[in-house]
């Protein structure tokens, strides 16, 4: 890593995956794009310090995760996005979509840290240790944030069987 | 039963399944621009080569591993003396160092913190967190009685007490590189201004910590930001990867010159001269803010490939000396442009000079404190042979020498100085150790063998 060409290559190669992470972390496509832009500019500023593609990727992911946490902590305007409804109301997909809406809103209700831990654990499939390394916190914190996040989600959406899910949508 | 974890997994997967990441390249990169190679200067080998060909005048060999403190004898041919050596114990790697009165501060981007080494003891006396690991301090400088550090994570310029690292003040400037000169603190930034990205030079009053002015600097953006060095005539800027240096009038805060130098790795200023360490094995100097460089020396021909041995840092020392880090430590004479290779440190990452003390942060994980003696200040050692030991000691100590007395059996009367080393009349630098060999009387006498 080091040159600008390599930076462009890095962005082309990795931005799809990074954008997915950013969108899940913010819970919003626009916010996710903003977050990724911010993170990439930050990475660009410090590009020469990132001596391998692996380090660069790790670094950008870390910026994504840590900036989204401080973003939310500041209580920015982005909190207003909570009540927004999804724009995909397709007939025949209502059940599935409604399920996604419930999950999306439940996730938005979590603290950004809890949400980040859940995204890293269940979307990125990182181990507790890897999650802790990325967040710069202890494994214990990851464990407690995960269980608290899951408990909060469970209160809102519950563990559903297929039958319950269908019944619920009646 | 579908568990919550499974539902979460499928929710996450579905939620982003159709995302299109077509346009995520940051606005800082303009389309079609050719990438420039950021050859992190490959000069070390070049200097070594040049030195081997014609320039080398001598080398000081340090013993770094075998002694806890490689206490070198200073002599006319050895311009340095190692005072302390500090083991960083895996901390780092440091990304910048700044000598301060009584010590040195090291900044580590990877560690997300600073560390202070005390000059008197060589011990680590303070650790200060800055930013977080992999996103820590970007640059560090000493001046105006304070230590100045840019925190990349927050964009803050931190003003710290150089004795203990306590925070005195901070200013949010989105700072990258920082230097101090002319009574002001100069910080370069990179960020979004008026709808596009700019490099910017910010002038800060260290008395009030207020921003006094700034200049937007046109030109390409480089991945490393804009380097800065201060001279009274101009604040010199070099944007990473760009082939020229730019000068800003420090009072009026506008651009006054634009000089082709080639892509640069580091800048260093002394007096009104600024030194540019270029990526093409050239050492360039500029004395005035005009459109031409004042001089340059090609240290060697650039090799075709990227070599791992780079020139890493440059600092200006007393008596017209330049200290350059690289595959070894290099001493360049401003006047003659002769290069001396000082081996024994191994590869050198960062150098910083304050007064006649040089701090060397080497690749081996140690930080060395080195006493500098500018060439040409050595003097003839006084003749003390046959003098009483006490009087000889007094004379030599007053002359700035360190004195060591050893006793050897001899035919001379007991207690008489038989000879001195280095010999009377030879050249030695201040601080050099003079060994007095004193007669212990005839063999078989009272002396120990």
Coordinates of C-alpha atoms in Angstrom, one line a residue:
Chain A
X1 CA 0.0 0.0 0.0
X2 CA 1.1 3.6 -0.2
X3 CA 0.5 5.0 -3.6
X4 CA -2.7 6.7 -4.8
X5 CA -3.1 4.1 -7.5
X6 CA -3.2 1.5 -4.8
X7 CA -5.8 3.5 -2.9
X8 CA -8.1 3.6 -5.9
X9 CA -7.6 -0.1 -6.4
X10 CA -8.4 -0.7 -2.8
X11 CA -11.6 1.4 -3.0
X12 CA -12.7 -0.4 -6.1
X13 CA -12.0 -3.8 -4.7
X14 CA -13.4 -3.3 -1.2
X15 CA -16.0 -0.6 -1.3
X16 CA -19.0 -2.9 -1.9
X17 CA -18.3 -4.9 1.2
X18 CA -17.5 -1.8 3.2
X19 CA -20.7 -0.1 2.1
X20 CA -22.7 -3.0 3.2
X21 CA -21.1 -2.8 6.6
X22 CA -21.6 1.0 6.8
X23 CA -25.3 0.7 5.8
X24 CA -25.9 -1.9 8.5
X25 CA -24.1 0.1 11.1
X26 CA -26.1 3.2 10.4
X27 CA -29.3 1.4 9.5
X28 CA -29.7 3.7 6.5
X29 CA -28.3 3.7 3.0
X30 CA -27.7 7.4 2.7
X31 CA -26.1 7.6 6.2
X32 CA -24.1 4.5 5.3
X33 CA -22.8 6.2 2.1
X34 CA -21.9 9.3 4.1
X35 CA -20.1 7.3 6.7
X36 CA -18.1 5.3 4.2
X37 CA -17.1 8.5 2.4
X38 CA -15.9 10.0 5.6
X39 CA -14.0 6.8 6.5
X40 CA -12.4 6.6 3.0
X41 CA -11.3 10.2 3.2
X42 CA -9.8 9.6 6.6
X43 CA -8.1 6.5 5.2
X44 CA -6.8 8.5 2.3
X45 CA -5.3 11.1 4.6
X46 CA -3.4 8.4 6.4
X47 CA -2.8 6.1 3.5
X48 CA 1.0 6.0 3.6
X49 CA 0.8 4.7 7.1
X50 CA -1.2 1.7 6.1
X51 CA 1.4 -0.7 4.9
X52 CA -0.6 -3.6 3.6
X53 CA -4.1 -4.0 2.1
X54 CA -5.1 -6.1 5.1
X55 CA -4.1 -3.2 7.5
X56 CA -6.0 -0.8 5.3
X57 CA -9.1 -2.8 5.3
X58 CA -8.9 -3.3 9.0
X59 CA -8.4 0.4 9.5
X60 CA -11.3 1.5 7.4
X61 CA -13.6 -1.0 9.1
X62 CA -12.4 0.4 12.4
X63 CA -13.1 3.9 11.3
X64 CA -16.6 2.9 10.2
X65 CA -17.4 1.2 13.5
X66 CA -15.9 3.8 15.8
X67 CA -17.2 6.8 13.9
X68 CA -20.7 5.5 13.8
X69 CA -20.6 5.1 17.6
X70 CA -19.4 8.6 18.2
X71 CA -21.8 9.9 15.5
X72 CA -24.7 8.6 17.4
X73 CA -23.4 9.5 20.7
X74 CA -23.4 13.1 19.7
X75 CA -27.2 12.8 19.2
X76 CA -27.1 14.1 15.7
X77 CA -29.9 14.6 13.3
X78 CA -29.5 11.1 12.2
X79 CA -31.6 9.9 15.1
X80 CA -34.6 11.3 13.3
X81 CA -34.3 8.6 10.7
X82 CA -35.8 6.1 13.2
X83 CA -39.4 6.4 12.1
X84 CA -38.8 6.3 8.4
X85 CA -40.7 3.6 6.7
X86 CA -39.0 1.4 4.1
X87 CA -39.6 2.3 0.5
X88 CA -40.2 -1.2 -0.7
X89 CA -43.9 -2.0 -0.2
X90 CA -44.4 -4.8 -2.7
X91 CA -47.6 -6.8 -2.7
X92 CA -46.9 -10.4 -1.9
X93 CA -43.8 -9.6 0.0
X94 CA -45.7 -7.9 2.9
X95 CA -45.0 -10.5 5.4
X96 CA -41.3 -10.6 4.7
X97 CA -41.0 -6.8 4.4
X98 CA -43.0 -6.3 7.6
X99 CA -40.6 -8.6 9.4
X100 CA -37.7 -6.6 8.1
X101 CA -39.4 -3.4 9.2
X102 CA -39.8 -4.7 12.7
X103 CA -36.2 -5.9 12.8
X104 CA -34.9 -2.6 11.4
X105 CA -36.8 -0.5 13.9
X106 CA -35.7 -2.8 16.7
X107 CA -32.1 -2.5 15.7
X108 CA -32.4 1.3 15.5
X109 CA -33.6 1.3 19.0
X110 CA -30.3 -0.2 20.2
X111 CA -27.4 1.8 21.2
X112 CA -24.9 2.2 18.3
X113 CA -22.3 0.1 20.2
X114 CA -24.8 -2.7 20.7
X115 CA -25.8 -2.5 17.1
X116 CA -22.2 -2.5 15.9
X117 CA -21.4 -5.6 17.9
X118 CA -24.4 -7.4 16.5
X119 CA -23.4 -6.4 12.9
X120 CA -19.9 -7.5 13.4
X121 CA -20.9 -10.8 15.1
X122 CA -23.8 -11.8 12.9
X123 CA -23.1 -10.1 9.5
X124 CA -19.4 -10.2 9.4
X125 CA -19.2 -13.4 11.4
X126 CA -16.4 -12.1 13.5
X127 CA -15.4 -14.0 16.6
X128 CA -15.8 -12.2 20.0
X129 CA -12.0 -11.7 20.0
X130 CA -12.0 -10.2 16.5
X131 CA -14.9 -8.0 17.4
X132 CA -13.1 -6.8 20.5
X133 CA -9.9 -6.1 18.5
X134 CA -11.8 -4.1 15.9
X135 CA -13.7 -2.0 18.5
X136 CA -10.7 -1.6 20.7
X137 CA -12.5 -3.0 23.8
X138 CA -12.4 -6.2 25.9
X139 CA -13.9 -9.5 25.0
X140 CA -16.0 -9.1 28.1
X141 CA -17.5 -5.9 26.7
X142 CA -18.3 -7.6 23.4
X143 CA -20.0 -10.5 25.3
X144 CA -22.1 -8.2 27.4
X145 CA -23.0 -5.9 24.5
X146 CA -24.0 -8.8 22.4
X147 CA -26.2 -10.3 25.1
X148 CA -27.8 -7.0 26.0
X149 CA -28.4 -6.2 22.3
X150 CA -30.0 -9.6 21.7
X151 CA -32.1 -9.3 24.8
X152 CA -33.4 -5.9 23.7
X153 CA -34.1 -7.2 20.3
X154 CA -35.9 -10.2 21.7
X155 CA -38.2 -8.0 23.8
X156 CA -39.2 -6.3 20.6
X157 CA -39.3 -9.0 18.0
X158 CA -39.1 -12.3 20.0
X159 CA -37.9 -15.7 18.9
X160 CA -40.4 -16.7 16.3
X161 CA -41.3 -20.0 14.9
X162 CA -42.5 -20.1 11.3
X163 CA -46.1 -20.6 12.6
X164 CA -45.9 -17.6 14.9
X165 CA -44.5 -15.5 12.2
X166 CA -47.4 -16.2 9.9
X167 CA -49.9 -15.8 12.8
X168 CA -48.4 -12.5 13.7
X169 CA -48.9 -11.0 10.4
X170 CA -52.6 -11.8 10.3
Chain B
X1 CA -37.6 -22.8 15.4
X2 CA -35.8 -19.8 13.9
X3 CA -33.5 -18.3 16.5
X4 CA -33.1 -14.6 16.9
X5 CA -29.5 -14.9 15.8
X6 CA -30.5 -16.6 12.6
X7 CA -33.2 -14.0 11.9
X8 CA -30.6 -11.3 12.5
X9 CA -28.2 -13.1 10.1
X10 CA -30.8 -13.3 7.3
X11 CA -32.0 -9.8 8.0
X12 CA -28.5 -8.4 7.7
X13 CA -28.0 -10.4 4.5
X14 CA -31.2 -9.3 2.9
X15 CA -31.0 -5.7 3.9
X16 CA -27.8 -5.1 1.9
X17 CA -28.2 -7.7 -0.8
X18 CA -29.0 -5.2 -3.5
X19 CA -26.7 -2.4 -2.6
X20 CA -24.8 -0.9 -5.3
X21 CA -21.4 0.6 -4.4
X22 CA -20.8 2.2 -7.8
X23 CA -19.7 5.6 -6.6
X24 CA -17.8 5.3 -3.4
X25 CA -14.5 6.8 -4.5
X26 CA -13.9 9.8 -2.3
X27 CA -14.2 13.2 -3.9
X28 CA -10.6 13.8 -3.1
X29 CA -9.6 11.8 -6.1
X30 CA -10.3 13.4 -9.4
X31 CA -11.1 11.1 -12.3
X32 CA -8.4 10.3 -14.8
X33 CA -5.6 11.6 -12.8
X34 CA -2.5 9.5 -13.1
X35 CA -1.5 7.9 -9.9
X36 CA 1.8 9.0 -8.7
X37 CA 4.2 6.7 -7.2
X38 CA 4.8 7.5 -3.6
X39 CA 8.2 6.0 -3.6
X40 CA 9.0 6.5 0.1
X41 CA 12.4 7.8 -0.7
X42 CA 14.9 5.2 -1.6
X43 CA 17.8 7.3 -0.7
X44 CA 19.5 5.3 2.0
X45 CA 21.1 2.9 -0.3
X46 CA 21.9 5.8 -2.6
X47 CA 23.7 7.7 0.1
X48 CA 25.5 4.5 1.0
X49 CA 26.5 4.0 -2.6
X50 CA 27.6 7.6 -3.0
X51 CA 29.5 7.4 0.2
X52 CA 31.3 4.3 -1.0
X53 CA 32.2 5.9 -4.3
X54 CA 33.6 9.2 -3.3
X55 CA 32.2 10.9 -0.4
X56 CA 32.9 8.9 2.7
X57 CA 35.4 10.3 5.0
X58 CA 35.2 7.9 7.8
X59 CA 32.7 6.1 9.9
X60 CA 32.1 5.7 13.6
X61 CA 31.4 2.2 14.7
X62 CA 29.0 1.8 17.5
X63 CA 28.7 -1.3 19.6
X64 CA 25.0 -1.4 20.2
X65 CA 24.3 -4.9 21.3
X66 CA 27.3 -5.9 23.4
X67 CA 27.1 -3.1 25.9
X68 CA 24.0 -1.8 27.7
X69 CA 25.3 1.7 26.9
X70 CA 27.7 1.8 24.0
X71 CA 29.9 4.3 25.6
X72 CA 32.0 5.5 22.8
X73 CA 35.1 7.5 23.1
X74 CA 34.8 10.6 21.2
X75 CA 37.7 11.4 18.9
X76 CA 38.3 13.6 16.0
X77 CA 37.2 11.0 13.6
X78 CA 34.1 10.1 15.6
X79 CA 31.6 12.9 15.6
X80 CA 29.2 11.4 18.1
X81 CA 29.0 9.8 21.5
X82 CA 26.1 7.7 22.6
X83 CA 24.8 8.8 26.0
X84 CA 21.8 6.6 26.6
X85 CA 20.0 3.7 25.0
X86 CA 16.4 3.0 25.8
X87 CA 14.5 -0.3 25.0
X88 CA 11.0 0.5 23.8
X89 CA 10.1 -3.1 24.7
X90 CA 8.0 -3.6 21.6
X91 CA 6.1 -0.3 21.9
X92 CA 5.6 1.3 18.6
X93 CA 6.7 1.6 15.9
X94 CA 7.1 5.3 16.6
X95 CA 5.9 7.5 13.7
X96 CA 7.6 10.7 14.9
X97 CA 10.0 12.0 17.6
X98 CA 10.6 15.4 19.1
X99 CA 13.5 16.3 21.3
X100 CA 12.6 18.6 24.2
X101 CA 14.7 20.0 27.0
X102 CA 15.7 17.1 29.2
X103 CA 14.3 14.4 27.1
X104 CA 12.5 13.2 23.9
X105 CA 8.9 12.4 23.0
X106 CA 8.0 9.6 20.7
X107 CA 4.6 9.4 19.0
X108 CA 3.2 6.2 17.7
X109 CA 0.4 6.1 15.2
X110 CA 0.0 2.3 15.7
X111 CA -0.1 2.5 19.5
X112 CA -2.3 5.6 19.7
X113 CA 0.0 7.3 22.2
X114 CA 3.1 9.2 23.2
X115 CA 6.0 8.2 25.3
X116 CA 8.7 10.3 27.0
X117 CA 12.3 9.3 27.6
X118 CA 14.3 11.2 30.1
X119 CA 17.7 12.4 29.0
X120 CA 19.4 12.0 32.3
X121 CA 18.5 8.4 32.9
X122 CA 17.4 7.1 29.6
X123 CA 14.2 5.8 31.3
X124 CA 10.6 6.1 30.1
X125 CA 9.0 8.7 32.4
X126 CA 5.6 9.3 30.9
X127 CA 3.0 7.7 28.6
X128 CA 0.2 9.7 27.1
X129 CA -2.7 8.2 25.1
X130 CA -3.5 10.1 21.9
X131 CA -6.3 8.9 19.6
X132 CA -6.5 5.2 19.6
X133 CA -4.4 2.3 18.2
X134 CA -4.0 2.5 14.4
X135 CA -5.4 6.0 14.5
X136 CA -3.1 7.9 16.8
X137 CA -0.8 10.9 16.7
X138 CA 0.0 12.1 13.1
X139 CA 2.9 14.4 13.8
X140 CA 4.8 15.8 16.8
X141 CA 6.9 19.0 17.2
X142 CA 8.5 20.9 20.0
X143 CA 8.5 24.7 20.2
X144 CA 7.3 27.8 22.1
X145 CA 7.9 25.9 25.3
X146 CA 5.3 23.2 24.5
X147 CA 5.0 19.9 22.8
X148 CA 2.5 20.0 19.8
X149 CA 0.8 16.9 18.6
X150 CA -1.9 16.3 16.0
X151 CA -4.5 13.7 17.1
X152 CA -5.7 12.2 13.8
X153 CA -8.7 10.6 15.4
X154 CA -10.2 13.8 16.7
X155 CA -8.5 16.3 14.4
X156 CA -7.3 18.2 17.4
X157 CA -4.0 20.0 17.8
X158 CA -2.9 19.2 21.3
X159 CA -0.6 21.4 23.3
X160 CA 1.2 19.4 26.0
X161 CA 3.6 20.1 28.8
X162 CA 6.9 18.7 27.5
X163 CA 8.0 17.7 31.0
X164 CA 5.1 15.4 31.7
X165 CA 2.7 15.3 28.8
X166 CA -0.1 17.0 30.6
X167 CA -2.7 18.6 28.3
X168 CA -2.4 22.4 28.3
X169 CA -4.8 23.3 25.5
X170 CA -6.3 21.9 22.3
X171 CA -7.7 23.4 19.2
X172 CA -9.8 21.6 16.6
X173 CA -8.1 22.2 13.3
X174 CA -8.2 18.7 11.6
X175 CA -4.4 18.9 11.7
X176 CA -1.9 16.6 10.0
X177 CA 1.6 18.0 10.2
X178 CA 2.7 20.6 12.7
X179 CA 5.8 22.7 13.2
X180 CA 6.8 25.7 15.3
X181 CA 8.6 28.8 14.0
X182 CA 8.7 32.5 14.2
X183 CA 6.7 32.5 17.3
X184 CA 3.8 30.7 15.7
X185 CA 2.5 27.1 15.4
X186 CA 2.0 26.0 11.8
X187 CA -0.4 23.2 11.1
X188 CA -1.4 21.7 7.8
X189 CA -4.8 20.2 7.4
X190 CA -6.7 18.4 4.8
X191 CA -10.5 18.6 4.5
X192 CA -13.6 19.9 3.0
X193 CA -13.8 23.6 2.4
X194 CA -16.4 25.3 0.2
X195 CA -17.5 22.2 -1.5
X196 CA -14.2 20.6 -2.3
X197 CA -11.2 19.1 -0.6
X198 CA -8.2 21.3 0.1
X199 CA -4.8 21.3 1.7
X200 CA -4.6 24.2 4.1
X201 CA -2.0 25.9 6.2
X202 CA -3.2 27.2 9.5
X203 CA -1.3 29.7 11.7
X204 CA -1.8 29.5 15.4
X205 CA -0.8 31.9 18.1
X206 CA 0.8 29.8 20.9
X207 CA 0.0 32.5 23.4
X208 CA -3.7 32.3 23.0
X209 CA -4.1 29.0 21.1
X210 CA -6.2 30.9 18.6
X211 CA -6.2 30.5 14.9
X212 CA -4.8 33.7 13.3
X213 CA -5.2 32.9 9.7
X214 CA -5.1 30.2 7.0
X215 CA -4.2 29.7 3.4
X216 CA -5.9 27.3 1.0
X217 CA -3.1 25.6 -1.0
X218 CA -3.9 24.6 -4.5
X219 CA -2.4 21.5 -6.1
X220 CA -2.8 17.9 -6.0
X221 CA -3.8 16.1 -2.9
X222 CA -1.4 13.4 -1.6
X223 CA -2.2 10.5 0.5
X224 CA 0.2 11.7 3.2
X225 CA -0.9 15.3 3.5
X226 CA 1.1 18.5 3.3
X227 CA 4.5 18.7 5.0
X228 CA 5.6 22.0 6.5
X229 CA 8.8 23.7 7.5
X230 CA 9.4 27.2 8.8
X231 CA 11.9 29.8 7.7
X232 CA 11.6 33.5 8.5
X233 CA 11.1 34.3 4.9
X234 CA 8.6 31.6 4.1
X235 CA 6.6 28.7 5.4
X236 CA 7.5 26.0 3.0
X237 CA 4.9 23.4 2.1
X238 CA 5.2 20.2 0.2
X239 CA 2.2 18.2 -0.7
X240 CA 2.8 14.5 -0.7
X241 CA 3.4 13.3 -4.2
X242 CA 3.5 16.7 -5.9
X243 CA 6.7 17.7 -7.7
X244 CA 7.0 21.1 -6.2
X245 CA 7.3 23.0 -3.0
X246 CA 5.2 26.1 -2.2
X247 CA 6.1 29.0 -0.1
X248 CA 3.7 31.1 2.0
X249 CA 4.5 34.5 3.4
X250 CA 4.3 33.9 7.1
X251 CA 3.0 37.4 7.9
X252 CA 0.6 38.1 5.0
X253 CA -0.4 34.5 4.7
X254 CA -0.5 34.1 0.9
X255 CA 1.4 32.1 -1.5
X256 CA 4.6 33.7 -2.7
X257 CA 6.6 31.0 -4.5
X258 CA 6.3 27.8 -6.3
X259 CA 9.5 25.7 -6.7
X260 CA 10.1 22.5 -8.6
X261 CA 11.9 20.1 -6.4
X262 CA 10.6 16.7 -7.3
X263 CA 8.4 14.7 -5.0
X264 CA 9.5 15.0 -1.4
X265 CA 9.6 12.8 1.5
X266 CA 10.6 15.2 4.3
X267 CA 11.4 18.8 4.8
X268 CA 13.7 20.3 7.4
X269 CA 14.6 23.9 7.9
X270 CA 17.5 25.6 9.5
X271 CA 17.8 29.4 9.6
X272 CA 16.6 30.6 6.2
X273 CA 17.4 27.4 4.4
X274 CA 15.0 24.6 3.8
X275 CA 16.1 21.1 2.9
X276 CA 14.0 18.8 0.8
X277 CA 14.5 15.1 0.9
X278 CA 13.2 14.0 -2.5
X279 CA 11.9 10.6 -3.6
X280 CA 14.4 10.6 -6.4
X281 CA 17.6 10.4 -4.4
X282 CA 18.1 14.1 -4.4
X283 CA 18.8 16.4 -1.6
X284 CA 17.5 19.9 -2.5
X285 CA 18.0 23.1 -0.7
X286 CA 16.2 26.4 -1.1
X287 CA 17.5 29.6 0.4
X288 CA 14.9 32.1 -0.8
X289 CA 11.3 32.0 -1.8
X290 CA 11.9 32.3 -5.5
X291 CA 11.0 30.0 -8.3
X292 CA 14.3 28.2 -8.3
X293 CA 16.0 25.8 -6.0
X294 CA 19.3 27.1 -4.6
X295 CA 21.1 23.9 -5.0
X296 CA 20.8 20.2 -5.1
X297 CA 22.9 17.1 -5.0
X298 CA 22.1 13.8 -6.6
X299 CA 23.2 11.4 -4.1
X300 CA 22.9 8.4 -6.5
X301 CA 21.0 7.3 -9.5
X302 CA 17.6 6.1 -8.7
X303 CA 17.2 2.4 -9.1
X304 CA 14.4 1.0 -11.2
X305 CA 12.6 -1.0 -8.6
X306 CA 11.3 -0.1 -5.2
X307 CA 14.0 -0.8 -2.7
X308 CA 13.2 -1.5 0.9
X309 CA 15.9 0.7 2.2
X310 CA 14.6 4.2 2.4
X311 CA 15.7 7.6 3.6
X312 CA 13.4 8.2 6.5
X313 CA 14.0 11.4 8.2
X314 CA 16.2 14.5 8.3
X315 CA 17.1 16.9 11.1
X316 CA 19.5 19.8 11.3
X317 CA 22.3 19.8 13.8
X318 CA 24.8 22.3 15.1
X319 CA 27.7 23.4 13.0
X320 CA 26.1 23.0 9.6
X321 CA 25.3 19.4 9.9
X322 CA 22.4 17.4 8.6
X323 CA 21.4 14.1 10.2
X324 CA 19.6 11.7 7.9
X325 CA 18.0 8.5 8.9
X326 CA 17.9 5.5 6.6
X327 CA 19.7 2.2 6.3
X328 CA 22.1 3.7 8.7
X329 CA 22.6 7.1 10.2
X330 CA 24.1 9.6 7.8
X331 CA 25.9 12.8 8.6
X332 CA 25.9 15.3 5.8
X333 CA 28.0 18.4 6.0
X334 CA 26.2 21.4 4.7
X335 CA 29.3 23.0 3.4
X336 CA 31.0 20.2 1.6
X337 CA 28.0 17.9 1.1
X338 CA 30.2 15.1 2.2
X339 CA 28.3 12.1 3.6
X340 CA 29.5 10.0 6.5
X341 CA 27.9 6.8 7.3
X342 CA 27.5 6.0 11.0
X343 CA 26.8 2.4 11.3
X344 CA 25.9 0.5 14.5
X345 CA 22.4 1.8 14.9
X346 CA 21.2 -0.4 12.1
X347 CA 18.3 1.2 10.1
X348 CA 17.2 4.5 11.5
X349 CA 13.5 5.6 11.4
X350 CA 13.5 9.0 13.0
X351 CA 15.9 11.6 14.1
X352 CA 15.5 14.8 16.1
X353 CA 18.0 17.3 17.3
X354 CA 17.8 19.9 20.1
X355 CA 21.0 21.8 20.9
X356 CA 23.8 19.4 20.7
X357 CA 21.7 16.4 21.5
X358 CA 20.6 14.0 18.8
X359 CA 17.9 11.4 19.4
X360 CA 17.9 8.4 17.1
X361 CA 15.0 6.1 16.9
X362 CA 16.4 2.9 15.3
X363 CA 14.7 0.0 13.7
X364 CA 16.1 -2.3 16.3
X365 CA 13.5 -1.1 18.9
X366 CA 15.9 1.2 20.8
X367 CA 16.1 4.9 21.1
X368 CA 19.6 6.4 21.3
X369 CA 20.6 9.7 22.8
X370 CA 23.7 11.0 21.1
X371 CA 25.9 13.9 22.0
X372 CA 26.9 15.8 18.9
X373 CA 30.2 17.5 18.3
X374 CA 30.3 19.6 15.2
X375 CA 33.3 18.8 13.2
X376 CA 36.2 21.2 13.5
X377 CA 35.8 21.9 17.2
X378 CA 38.3 19.3 18.4
X379 CA 41.3 20.6 20.2
X380 CA 44.8 19.4 21.0
X381 CA 44.9 17.4 24.2
X382 CA 47.1 19.2 26.9
X383 CA 50.3 17.6 27.9
X384 CA 50.0 16.3 31.5
X385 CA 52.7 13.7 31.5
X386 CA 54.8 13.8 34.7
X387 CA 52.3 16.1 36.3
X388 CA 50.7 15.3 39.7
X389 CA 47.5 13.4 39.1
X390 CA 45.3 15.9 40.9
X391 CA 46.6 18.8 38.9
X392 CA 46.3 16.9 35.6
X393 CA 42.7 16.0 36.4
X394 CA 41.9 19.6 37.2
X395 CA 43.4 20.8 34.0
X396 CA 41.7 18.2 31.8
X397 CA 38.3 18.5 33.5
X398 CA 38.4 22.3 33.0
X399 CA 39.1 21.6 29.3
X400 CA 35.8 19.7 29.1
X401 CA 37.4 16.2 29.0
X402 CA 36.4 13.2 31.0
X403 CA 39.3 11.7 32.9
X404 CA 40.0 8.1 33.8
X405 CA 42.9 7.0 35.8
X406 CA 44.5 3.6 35.5
X407 CA 47.5 2.3 37.3
X408 CA 50.2 0.3 35.7
X409 CA 53.4 -1.0 37.2
X410 CA 56.4 0.9 35.8
X411 CA 59.9 2.1 36.5
X412 CA 58.7 5.7 37.1
X413 CA 58.2 6.9 40.6
X414 CA 54.9 5.9 42.2
X415 CA 52.0 8.2 41.4
X416 CA 53.6 9.9 38.3
X417 CA 51.6 10.1 35.1
X418 CA 53.5 7.9 32.6
X419 CA 51.4 8.7 29.6
X420 CA 48.0 9.8 28.5
X421 CA 45.6 8.4 25.9
X422 CA 44.8 9.9 23.5
X423 CA 48.4 11.3 23.5
X424 CA 49.2 14.8 24.3
X425 CA 48.9 17.0 21.2
X426 CA 46.4 14.8 19.4
X427 CA 43.0 16.1 18.5
X428 CA 40.0 15.3 20.7
X429 CA 36.5 16.6 21.0
X430 CA 35.0 18.1 24.1
X431 CA 33.7 15.4 26.3
X432 CA 36.2 12.9 25.1
X433 CA 37.7 10.6 27.7
X434 CA 41.3 11.0 28.5
X435 CA 42.9 8.0 30.2
X436 CA 45.8 8.9 32.5
X437 CA 48.2 6.0 33.1
X438 CA 49.8 6.4 36.5
X439 CA 52.8 4.5 37.7
X440 CA 52.1 2.0 40.4
X441 CA 55.7 1.5 41.0
X442 CA 58.0 -1.3 39.9
X443 CA 56.6 -4.7 39.1
X444 CA 56.2 -6.7 42.3
X445 CA 55.5 -3.6 44.2
X446 CA 52.3 -2.6 45.9
X447 CA 50.2 -2.6 42.8
X448 CA 47.7 -5.2 41.8
X449 CA 48.5 -7.0 38.6

